[in-house]
PDB file of C-alpha atoms in Angstrom:
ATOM      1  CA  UNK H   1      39.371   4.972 -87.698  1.00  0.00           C
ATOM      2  CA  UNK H   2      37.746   7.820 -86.178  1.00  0.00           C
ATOM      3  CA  UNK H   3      39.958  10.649 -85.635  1.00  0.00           C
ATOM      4  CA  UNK H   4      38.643  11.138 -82.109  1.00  0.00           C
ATOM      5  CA  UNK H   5      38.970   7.013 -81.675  1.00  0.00           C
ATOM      6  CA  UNK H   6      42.549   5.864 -79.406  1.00  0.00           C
ATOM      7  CA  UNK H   7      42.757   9.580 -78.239  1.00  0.00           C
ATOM      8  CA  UNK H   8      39.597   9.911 -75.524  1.00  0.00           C
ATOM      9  CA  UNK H   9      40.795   9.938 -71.957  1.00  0.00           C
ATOM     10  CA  UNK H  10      39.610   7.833 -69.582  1.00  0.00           C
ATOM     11  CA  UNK H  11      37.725   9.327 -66.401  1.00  0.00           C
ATOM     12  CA  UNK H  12      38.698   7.869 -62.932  1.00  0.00           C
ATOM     13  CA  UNK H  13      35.328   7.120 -60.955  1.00  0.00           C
ATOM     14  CA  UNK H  14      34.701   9.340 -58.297  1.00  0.00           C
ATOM     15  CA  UNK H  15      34.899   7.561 -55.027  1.00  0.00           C
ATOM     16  CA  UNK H  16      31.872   7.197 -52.344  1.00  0.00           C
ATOM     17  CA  UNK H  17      33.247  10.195 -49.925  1.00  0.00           C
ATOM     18  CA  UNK H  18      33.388  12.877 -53.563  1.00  0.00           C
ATOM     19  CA  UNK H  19      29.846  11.261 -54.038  1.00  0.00           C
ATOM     20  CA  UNK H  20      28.980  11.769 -49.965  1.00  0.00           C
ATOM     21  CA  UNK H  21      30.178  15.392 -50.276  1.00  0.00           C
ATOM     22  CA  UNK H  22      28.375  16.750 -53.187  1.00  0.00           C
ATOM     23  CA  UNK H  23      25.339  15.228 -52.092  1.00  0.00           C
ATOM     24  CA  UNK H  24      26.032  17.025 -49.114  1.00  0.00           C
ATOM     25  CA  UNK H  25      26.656  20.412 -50.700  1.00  0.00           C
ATOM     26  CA  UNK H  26      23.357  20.021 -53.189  1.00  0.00           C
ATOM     27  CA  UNK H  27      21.074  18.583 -50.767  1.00  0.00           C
ATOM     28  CA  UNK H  28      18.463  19.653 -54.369  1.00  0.00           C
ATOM     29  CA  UNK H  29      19.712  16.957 -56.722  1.00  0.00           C
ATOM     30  CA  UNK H  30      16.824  14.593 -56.162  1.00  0.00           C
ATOM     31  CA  UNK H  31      14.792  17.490 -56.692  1.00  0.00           C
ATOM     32  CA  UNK H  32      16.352  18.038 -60.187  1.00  0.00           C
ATOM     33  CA  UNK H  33      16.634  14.129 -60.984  1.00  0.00           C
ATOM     34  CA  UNK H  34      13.444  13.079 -59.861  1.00  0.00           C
ATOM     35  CA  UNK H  35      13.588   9.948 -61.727  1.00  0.00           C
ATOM     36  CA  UNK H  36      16.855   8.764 -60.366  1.00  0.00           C
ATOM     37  CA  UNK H  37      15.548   9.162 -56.775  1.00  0.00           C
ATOM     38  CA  UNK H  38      12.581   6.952 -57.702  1.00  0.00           C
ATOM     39  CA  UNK H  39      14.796   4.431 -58.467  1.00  0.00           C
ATOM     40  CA  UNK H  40      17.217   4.065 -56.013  1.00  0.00           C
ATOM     41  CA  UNK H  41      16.420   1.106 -53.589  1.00  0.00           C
ATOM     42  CA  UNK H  42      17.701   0.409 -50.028  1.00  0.00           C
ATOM     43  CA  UNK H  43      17.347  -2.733 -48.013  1.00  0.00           C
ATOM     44  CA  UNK H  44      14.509  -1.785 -45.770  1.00  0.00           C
ATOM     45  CA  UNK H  45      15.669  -4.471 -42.657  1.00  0.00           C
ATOM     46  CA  UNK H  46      18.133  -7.939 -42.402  1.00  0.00           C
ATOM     47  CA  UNK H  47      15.956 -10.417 -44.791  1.00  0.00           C
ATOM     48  CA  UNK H  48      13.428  -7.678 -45.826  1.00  0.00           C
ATOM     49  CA  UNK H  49      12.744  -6.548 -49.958  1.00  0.00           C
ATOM     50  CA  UNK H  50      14.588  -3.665 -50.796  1.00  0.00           C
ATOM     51  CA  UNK H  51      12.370   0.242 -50.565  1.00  0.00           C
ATOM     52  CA  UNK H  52      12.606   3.113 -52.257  1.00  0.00           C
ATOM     53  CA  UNK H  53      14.701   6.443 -50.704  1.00  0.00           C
ATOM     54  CA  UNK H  54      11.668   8.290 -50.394  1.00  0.00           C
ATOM     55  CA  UNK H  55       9.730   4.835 -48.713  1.00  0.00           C
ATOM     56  CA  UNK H  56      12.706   4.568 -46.321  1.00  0.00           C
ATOM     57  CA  UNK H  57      12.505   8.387 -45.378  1.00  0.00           C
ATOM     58  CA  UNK H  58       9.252   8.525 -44.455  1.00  0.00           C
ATOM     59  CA  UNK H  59      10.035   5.158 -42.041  1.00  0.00           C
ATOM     60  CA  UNK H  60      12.591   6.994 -40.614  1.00  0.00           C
ATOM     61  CA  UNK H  61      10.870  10.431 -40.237  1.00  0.00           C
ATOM     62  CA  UNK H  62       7.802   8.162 -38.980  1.00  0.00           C
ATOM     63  CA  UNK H  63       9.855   6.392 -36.222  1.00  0.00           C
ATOM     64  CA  UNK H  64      11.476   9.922 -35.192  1.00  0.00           C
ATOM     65  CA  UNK H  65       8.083  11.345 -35.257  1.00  0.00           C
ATOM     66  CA  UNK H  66       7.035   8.675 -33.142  1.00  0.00           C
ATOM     67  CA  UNK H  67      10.163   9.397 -30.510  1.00  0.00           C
ATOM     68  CA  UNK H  68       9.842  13.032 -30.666  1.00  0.00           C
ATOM     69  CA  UNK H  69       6.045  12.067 -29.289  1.00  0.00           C
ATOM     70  CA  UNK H  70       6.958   9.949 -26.474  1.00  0.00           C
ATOM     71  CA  UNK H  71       9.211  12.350 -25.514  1.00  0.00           C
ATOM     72  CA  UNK H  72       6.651  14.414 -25.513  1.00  0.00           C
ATOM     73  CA  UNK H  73       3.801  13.171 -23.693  1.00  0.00           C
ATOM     74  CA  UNK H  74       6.632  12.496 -21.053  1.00  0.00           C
ATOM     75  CA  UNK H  75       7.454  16.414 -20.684  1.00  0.00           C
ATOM     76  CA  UNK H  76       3.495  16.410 -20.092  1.00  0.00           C
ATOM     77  CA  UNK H  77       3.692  13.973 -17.199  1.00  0.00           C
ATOM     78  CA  UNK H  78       5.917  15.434 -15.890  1.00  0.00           C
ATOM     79  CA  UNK H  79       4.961  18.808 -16.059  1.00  0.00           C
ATOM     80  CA  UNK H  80       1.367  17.619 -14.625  1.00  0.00           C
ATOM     81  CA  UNK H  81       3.198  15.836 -11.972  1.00  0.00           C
ATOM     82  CA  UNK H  82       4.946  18.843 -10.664  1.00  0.00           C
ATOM     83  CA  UNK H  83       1.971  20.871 -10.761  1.00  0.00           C
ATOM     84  CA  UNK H  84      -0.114  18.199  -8.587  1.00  0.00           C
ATOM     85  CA  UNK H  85       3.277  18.600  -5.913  1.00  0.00           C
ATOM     86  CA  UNK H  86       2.735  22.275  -6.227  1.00  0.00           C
ATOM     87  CA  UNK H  87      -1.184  22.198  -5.696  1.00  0.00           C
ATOM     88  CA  UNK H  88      -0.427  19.800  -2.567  1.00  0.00           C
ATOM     89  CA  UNK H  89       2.337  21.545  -1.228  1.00  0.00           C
ATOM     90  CA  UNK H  90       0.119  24.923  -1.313  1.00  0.00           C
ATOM     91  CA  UNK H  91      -2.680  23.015   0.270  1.00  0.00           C
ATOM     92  CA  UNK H  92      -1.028  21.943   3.062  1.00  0.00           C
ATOM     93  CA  UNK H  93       0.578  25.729   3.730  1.00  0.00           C
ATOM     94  CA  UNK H  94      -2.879  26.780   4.186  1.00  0.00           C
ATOM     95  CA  UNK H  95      -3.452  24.306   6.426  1.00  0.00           C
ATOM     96  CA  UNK H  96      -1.075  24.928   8.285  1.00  0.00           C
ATOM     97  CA  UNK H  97      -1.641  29.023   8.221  1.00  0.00           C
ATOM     98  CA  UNK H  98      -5.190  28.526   9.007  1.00  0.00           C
ATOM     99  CA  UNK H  99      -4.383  27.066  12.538  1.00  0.00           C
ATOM    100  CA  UNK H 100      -3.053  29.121  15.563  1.00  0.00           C
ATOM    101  CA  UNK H 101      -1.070  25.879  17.478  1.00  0.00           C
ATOM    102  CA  UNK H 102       1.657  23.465  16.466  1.00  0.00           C
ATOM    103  CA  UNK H 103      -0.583  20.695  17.443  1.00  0.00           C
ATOM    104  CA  UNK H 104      -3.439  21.949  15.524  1.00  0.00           C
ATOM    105  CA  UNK H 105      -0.809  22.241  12.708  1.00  0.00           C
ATOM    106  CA  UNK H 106       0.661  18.745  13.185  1.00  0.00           C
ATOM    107  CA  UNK H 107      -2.950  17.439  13.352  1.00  0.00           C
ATOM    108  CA  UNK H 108      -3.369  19.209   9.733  1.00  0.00           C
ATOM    109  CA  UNK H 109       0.149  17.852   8.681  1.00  0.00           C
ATOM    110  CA  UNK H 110      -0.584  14.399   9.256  1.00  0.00           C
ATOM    111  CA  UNK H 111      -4.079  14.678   7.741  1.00  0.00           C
ATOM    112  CA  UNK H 112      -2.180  15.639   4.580  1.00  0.00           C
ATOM    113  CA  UNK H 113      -0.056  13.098   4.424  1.00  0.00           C
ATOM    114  CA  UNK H 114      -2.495  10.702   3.984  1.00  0.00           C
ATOM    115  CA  UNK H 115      -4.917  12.320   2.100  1.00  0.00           C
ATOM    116  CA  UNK H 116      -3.157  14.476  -0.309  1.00  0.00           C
ATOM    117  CA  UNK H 117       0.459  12.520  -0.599  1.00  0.00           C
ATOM    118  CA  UNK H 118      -1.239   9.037  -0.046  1.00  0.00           C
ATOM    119  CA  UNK H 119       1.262   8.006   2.646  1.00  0.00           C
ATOM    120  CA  UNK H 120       0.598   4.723   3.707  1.00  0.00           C
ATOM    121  CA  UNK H 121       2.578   5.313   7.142  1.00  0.00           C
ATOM    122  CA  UNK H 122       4.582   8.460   8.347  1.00  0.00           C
ATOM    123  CA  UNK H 123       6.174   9.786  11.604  1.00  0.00           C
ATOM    124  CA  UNK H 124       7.679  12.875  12.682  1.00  0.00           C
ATOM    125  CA  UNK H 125      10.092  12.346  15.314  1.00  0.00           C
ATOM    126  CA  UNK H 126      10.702  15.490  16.918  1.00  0.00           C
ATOM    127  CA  UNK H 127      13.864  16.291  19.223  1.00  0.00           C
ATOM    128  CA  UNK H 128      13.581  16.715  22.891  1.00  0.00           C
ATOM    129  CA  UNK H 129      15.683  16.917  25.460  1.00  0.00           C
ATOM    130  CA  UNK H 130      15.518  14.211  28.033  1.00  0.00           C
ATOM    131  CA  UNK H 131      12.521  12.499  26.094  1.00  0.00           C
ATOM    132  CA  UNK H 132      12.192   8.648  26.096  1.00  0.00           C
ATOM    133  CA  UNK H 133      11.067   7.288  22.513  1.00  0.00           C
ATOM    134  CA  UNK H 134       8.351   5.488  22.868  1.00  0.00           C
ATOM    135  CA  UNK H 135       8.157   1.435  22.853  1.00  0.00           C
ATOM    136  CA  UNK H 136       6.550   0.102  20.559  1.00  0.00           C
ATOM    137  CA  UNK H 137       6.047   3.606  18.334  1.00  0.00           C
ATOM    138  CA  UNK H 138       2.981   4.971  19.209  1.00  0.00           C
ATOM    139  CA  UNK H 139       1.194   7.960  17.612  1.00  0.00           C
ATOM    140  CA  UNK H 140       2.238  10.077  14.708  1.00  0.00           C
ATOM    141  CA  UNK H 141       3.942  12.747  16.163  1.00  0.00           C
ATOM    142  CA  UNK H 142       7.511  11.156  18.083  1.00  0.00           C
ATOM    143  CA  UNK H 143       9.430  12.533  20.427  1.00  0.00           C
ATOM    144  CA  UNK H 144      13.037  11.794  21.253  1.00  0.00           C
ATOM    145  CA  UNK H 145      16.459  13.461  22.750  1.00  0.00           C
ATOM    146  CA  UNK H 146      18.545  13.673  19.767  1.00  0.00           C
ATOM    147  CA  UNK H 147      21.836  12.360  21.986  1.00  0.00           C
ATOM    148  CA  UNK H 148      19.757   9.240  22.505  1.00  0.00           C
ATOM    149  CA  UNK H 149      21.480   5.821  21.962  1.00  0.00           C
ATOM    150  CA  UNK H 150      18.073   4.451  20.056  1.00  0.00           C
ATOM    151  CA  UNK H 151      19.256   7.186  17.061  1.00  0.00           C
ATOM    152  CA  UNK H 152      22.038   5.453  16.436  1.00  0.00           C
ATOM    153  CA  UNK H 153      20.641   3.824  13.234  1.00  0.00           C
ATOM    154  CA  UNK H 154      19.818   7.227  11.810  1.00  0.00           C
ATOM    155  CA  UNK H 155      23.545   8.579  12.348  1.00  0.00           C
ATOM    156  CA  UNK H 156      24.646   8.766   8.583  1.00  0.00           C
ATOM    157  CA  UNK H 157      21.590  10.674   7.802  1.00  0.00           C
ATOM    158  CA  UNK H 158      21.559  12.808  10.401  1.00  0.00           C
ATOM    159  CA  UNK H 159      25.260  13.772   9.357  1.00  0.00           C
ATOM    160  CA  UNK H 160      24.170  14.329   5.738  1.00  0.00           C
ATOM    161  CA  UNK H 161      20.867  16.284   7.102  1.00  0.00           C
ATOM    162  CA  UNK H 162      19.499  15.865   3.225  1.00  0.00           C
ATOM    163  CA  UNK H 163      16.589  13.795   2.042  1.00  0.00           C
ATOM    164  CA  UNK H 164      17.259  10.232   1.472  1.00  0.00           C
ATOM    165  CA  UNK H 165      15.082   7.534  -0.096  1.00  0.00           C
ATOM    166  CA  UNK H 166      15.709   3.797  -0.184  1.00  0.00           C
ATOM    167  CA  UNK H 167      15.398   0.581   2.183  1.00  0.00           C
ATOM    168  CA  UNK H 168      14.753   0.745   5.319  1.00  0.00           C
ATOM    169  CA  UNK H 169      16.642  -1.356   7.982  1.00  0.00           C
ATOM    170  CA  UNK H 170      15.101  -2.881  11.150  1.00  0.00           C
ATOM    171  CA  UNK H 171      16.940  -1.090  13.115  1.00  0.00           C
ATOM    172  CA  UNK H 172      15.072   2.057  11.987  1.00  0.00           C
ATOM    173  CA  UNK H 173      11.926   0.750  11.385  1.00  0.00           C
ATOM    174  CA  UNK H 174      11.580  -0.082  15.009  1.00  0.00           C
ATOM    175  CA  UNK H 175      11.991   2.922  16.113  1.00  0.00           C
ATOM    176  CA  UNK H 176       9.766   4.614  14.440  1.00  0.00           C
ATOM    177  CA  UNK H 177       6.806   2.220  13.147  1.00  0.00           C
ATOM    178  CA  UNK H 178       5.219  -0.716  14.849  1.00  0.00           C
ATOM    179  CA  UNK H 179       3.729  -2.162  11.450  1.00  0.00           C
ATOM    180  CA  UNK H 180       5.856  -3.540   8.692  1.00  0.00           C
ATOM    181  CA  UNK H 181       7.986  -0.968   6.038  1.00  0.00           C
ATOM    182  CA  UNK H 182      10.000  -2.084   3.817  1.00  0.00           C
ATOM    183  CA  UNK H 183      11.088   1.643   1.922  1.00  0.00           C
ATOM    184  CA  UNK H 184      11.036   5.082   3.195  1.00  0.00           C
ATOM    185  CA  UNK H 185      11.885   8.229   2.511  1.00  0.00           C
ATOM    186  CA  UNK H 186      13.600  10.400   5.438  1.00  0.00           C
ATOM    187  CA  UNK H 187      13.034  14.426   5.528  1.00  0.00           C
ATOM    188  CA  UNK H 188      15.648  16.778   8.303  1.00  0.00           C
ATOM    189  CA  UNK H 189      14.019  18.889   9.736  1.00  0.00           C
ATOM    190  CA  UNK H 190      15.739  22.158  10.538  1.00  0.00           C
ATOM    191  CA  UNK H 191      19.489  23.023   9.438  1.00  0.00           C
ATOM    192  CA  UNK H 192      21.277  19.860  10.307  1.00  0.00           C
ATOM    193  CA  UNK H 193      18.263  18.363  10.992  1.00  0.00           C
ATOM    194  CA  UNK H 194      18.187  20.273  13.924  1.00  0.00           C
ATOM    195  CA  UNK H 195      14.727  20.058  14.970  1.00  0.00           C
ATOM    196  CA  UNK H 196      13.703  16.352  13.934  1.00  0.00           C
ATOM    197  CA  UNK H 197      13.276  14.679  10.852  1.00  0.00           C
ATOM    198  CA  UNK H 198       9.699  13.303   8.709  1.00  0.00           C
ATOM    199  CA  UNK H 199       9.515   9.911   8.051  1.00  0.00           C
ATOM    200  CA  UNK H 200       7.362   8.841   5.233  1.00  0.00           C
ATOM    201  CA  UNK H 201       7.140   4.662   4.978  1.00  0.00           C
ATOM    202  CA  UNK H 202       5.842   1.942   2.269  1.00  0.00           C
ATOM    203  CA  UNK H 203       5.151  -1.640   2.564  1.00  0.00           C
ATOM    204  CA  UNK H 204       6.726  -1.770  -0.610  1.00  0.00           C
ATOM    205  CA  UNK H 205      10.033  -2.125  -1.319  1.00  0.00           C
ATOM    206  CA  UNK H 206      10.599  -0.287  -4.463  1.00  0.00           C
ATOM    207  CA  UNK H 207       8.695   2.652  -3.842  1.00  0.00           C
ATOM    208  CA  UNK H 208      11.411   5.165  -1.832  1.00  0.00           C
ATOM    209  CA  UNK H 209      14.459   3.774  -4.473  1.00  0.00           C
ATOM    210  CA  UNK H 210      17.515   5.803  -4.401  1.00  0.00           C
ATOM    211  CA  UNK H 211      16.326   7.387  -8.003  1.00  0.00           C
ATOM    212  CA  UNK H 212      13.238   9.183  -6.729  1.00  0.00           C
ATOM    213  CA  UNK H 213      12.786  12.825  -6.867  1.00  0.00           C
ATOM    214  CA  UNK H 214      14.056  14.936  -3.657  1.00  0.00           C
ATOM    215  CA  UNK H 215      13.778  17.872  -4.701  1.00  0.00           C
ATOM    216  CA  UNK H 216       9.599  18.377  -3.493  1.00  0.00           C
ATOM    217  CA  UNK H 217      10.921  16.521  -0.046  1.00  0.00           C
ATOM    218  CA  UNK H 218      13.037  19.058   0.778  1.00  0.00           C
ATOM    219  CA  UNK H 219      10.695  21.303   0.218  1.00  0.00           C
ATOM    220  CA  UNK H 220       8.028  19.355   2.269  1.00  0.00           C
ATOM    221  CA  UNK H 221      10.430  19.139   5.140  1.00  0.00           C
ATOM    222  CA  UNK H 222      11.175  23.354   4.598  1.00  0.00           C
ATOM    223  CA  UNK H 223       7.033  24.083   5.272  1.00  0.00           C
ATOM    224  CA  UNK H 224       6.864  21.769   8.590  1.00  0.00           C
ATOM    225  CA  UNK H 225      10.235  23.039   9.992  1.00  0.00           C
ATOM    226  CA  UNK H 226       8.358  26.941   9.947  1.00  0.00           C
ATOM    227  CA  UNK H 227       5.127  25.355  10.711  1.00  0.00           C
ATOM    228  CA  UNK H 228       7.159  23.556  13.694  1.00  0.00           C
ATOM    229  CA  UNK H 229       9.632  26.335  14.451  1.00  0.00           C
ATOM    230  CA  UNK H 230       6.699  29.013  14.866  1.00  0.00           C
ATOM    231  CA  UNK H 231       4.428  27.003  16.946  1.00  0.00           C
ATOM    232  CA  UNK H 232       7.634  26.737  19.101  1.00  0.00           C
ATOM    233  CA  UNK H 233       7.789  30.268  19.438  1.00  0.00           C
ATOM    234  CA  UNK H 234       4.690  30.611  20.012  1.00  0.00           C
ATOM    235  CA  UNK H 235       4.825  28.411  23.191  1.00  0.00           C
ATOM    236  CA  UNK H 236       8.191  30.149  24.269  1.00  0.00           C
ATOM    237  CA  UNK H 237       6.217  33.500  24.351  1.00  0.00           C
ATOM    238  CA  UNK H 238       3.277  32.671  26.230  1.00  0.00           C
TER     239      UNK H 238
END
């Protein structure tokens, strides 16, 4: 018998978490045991032949490449969608500064809206004391006493005075269009929509949903509120 035979002591395995953790702390032991890496295989997918390590990172630095580049290209839309808002936005501010009126101004405004924003329908009620709404809706530019009964389906929004897209009810629509909307987005006008409010209308339904961007609305609704605000001054001084 060997004199070392009967006397050796046997190791305990190390378990998967001591394994886990010096992996962990020498992320360079493949690089030292090349061979061994080479070797290992993992199941690449349920019912699929088993891969390599180094075949099942690259799919998984391939697939994170490939969400890192959607994510990506949809920073870039957005980015170019915020800079088309901006381009409009300053379009329609010269517009408006190259004209001396509030009707010249409104003409402009309304001009924009369908050119630049692609508004299929939009009105801008504007409050009046003692004015009649009109029946049906005629024109772009409406005007209205804001303590009139006919406002009545506006009331929540008028409360809020904040920018609101979604469905549009009859109620409203009749108002304010004579053709057929069946989403719309609603602008104030003024602090507590004060001084009227924009609406902007679609024939289709899912166009103004609750999710769309407000931000560049209220902005939209701060440019006509000076555009509106000035002309009125402008009236009250001559």
């Amino acid at each position: 018998m060997s004199p070392h035979e009967g006397s050796a002591e046997v190791t305990a395995p190390f378990t998967e978490s001591e394994i886990a953790d010096y992996l962990h702390s020498h992320p360079d032991f493949f690089e030292r045991h090349a061979s061994l890496l080479l070797g290992l295989k993992l199941p690449h997918g349920v019912g699929s032949v088993a891969v390599s390590l180094v075949e099942r990172q690259v799919s998984m630095l391939r697939q994170r490449n490939g969400e890192l580049d959607r994510q990506l290209k949809d920073l870039v839309a957005v980015a170019k969608f915020n800079d088309a808002l901006v381009e409009k936005i300053h379009r329609l501010a010269i517009r408006f500064m190259r004209q001396r009126d509030v009707s010249g101004r409104l003409e402009q405004f309304e001009t924009s809206l369908k050119d630049d924003f692609s508004a299929e329908h939009a009105a801008l009620v504007l409050f009046e004391p003692g004015a009649a709404p009109d029946s049906p809706p005629l024109g772009f530019v409406q005007r209205i006493d804001r303590k009139n009964a006919a406002l009545k389906p506006f009331a929540a929004f008028l409360r809020a005075a904040r920018p609101r897209c979604g469905p549009i009810t009859e109620h409203q629509r009749m108002l304010v269009f004579s053709s057929d909307i069946a989403s719309a987005a609603l602008v104030p006008l003024g602090d507590g929509a004060q001084l009227g409010f924009l609406v902007i209308g679609s024939k289709d339904p899912k166009h103004f949903h609750p999710g769309k961007r407000m931000d560049y609305l209220g902005r939209l609704g701060e440019l006509v509120e000076v555009a509106v605000e000035s002309g009125q001054s402008d009236i009250d001084r001559s």
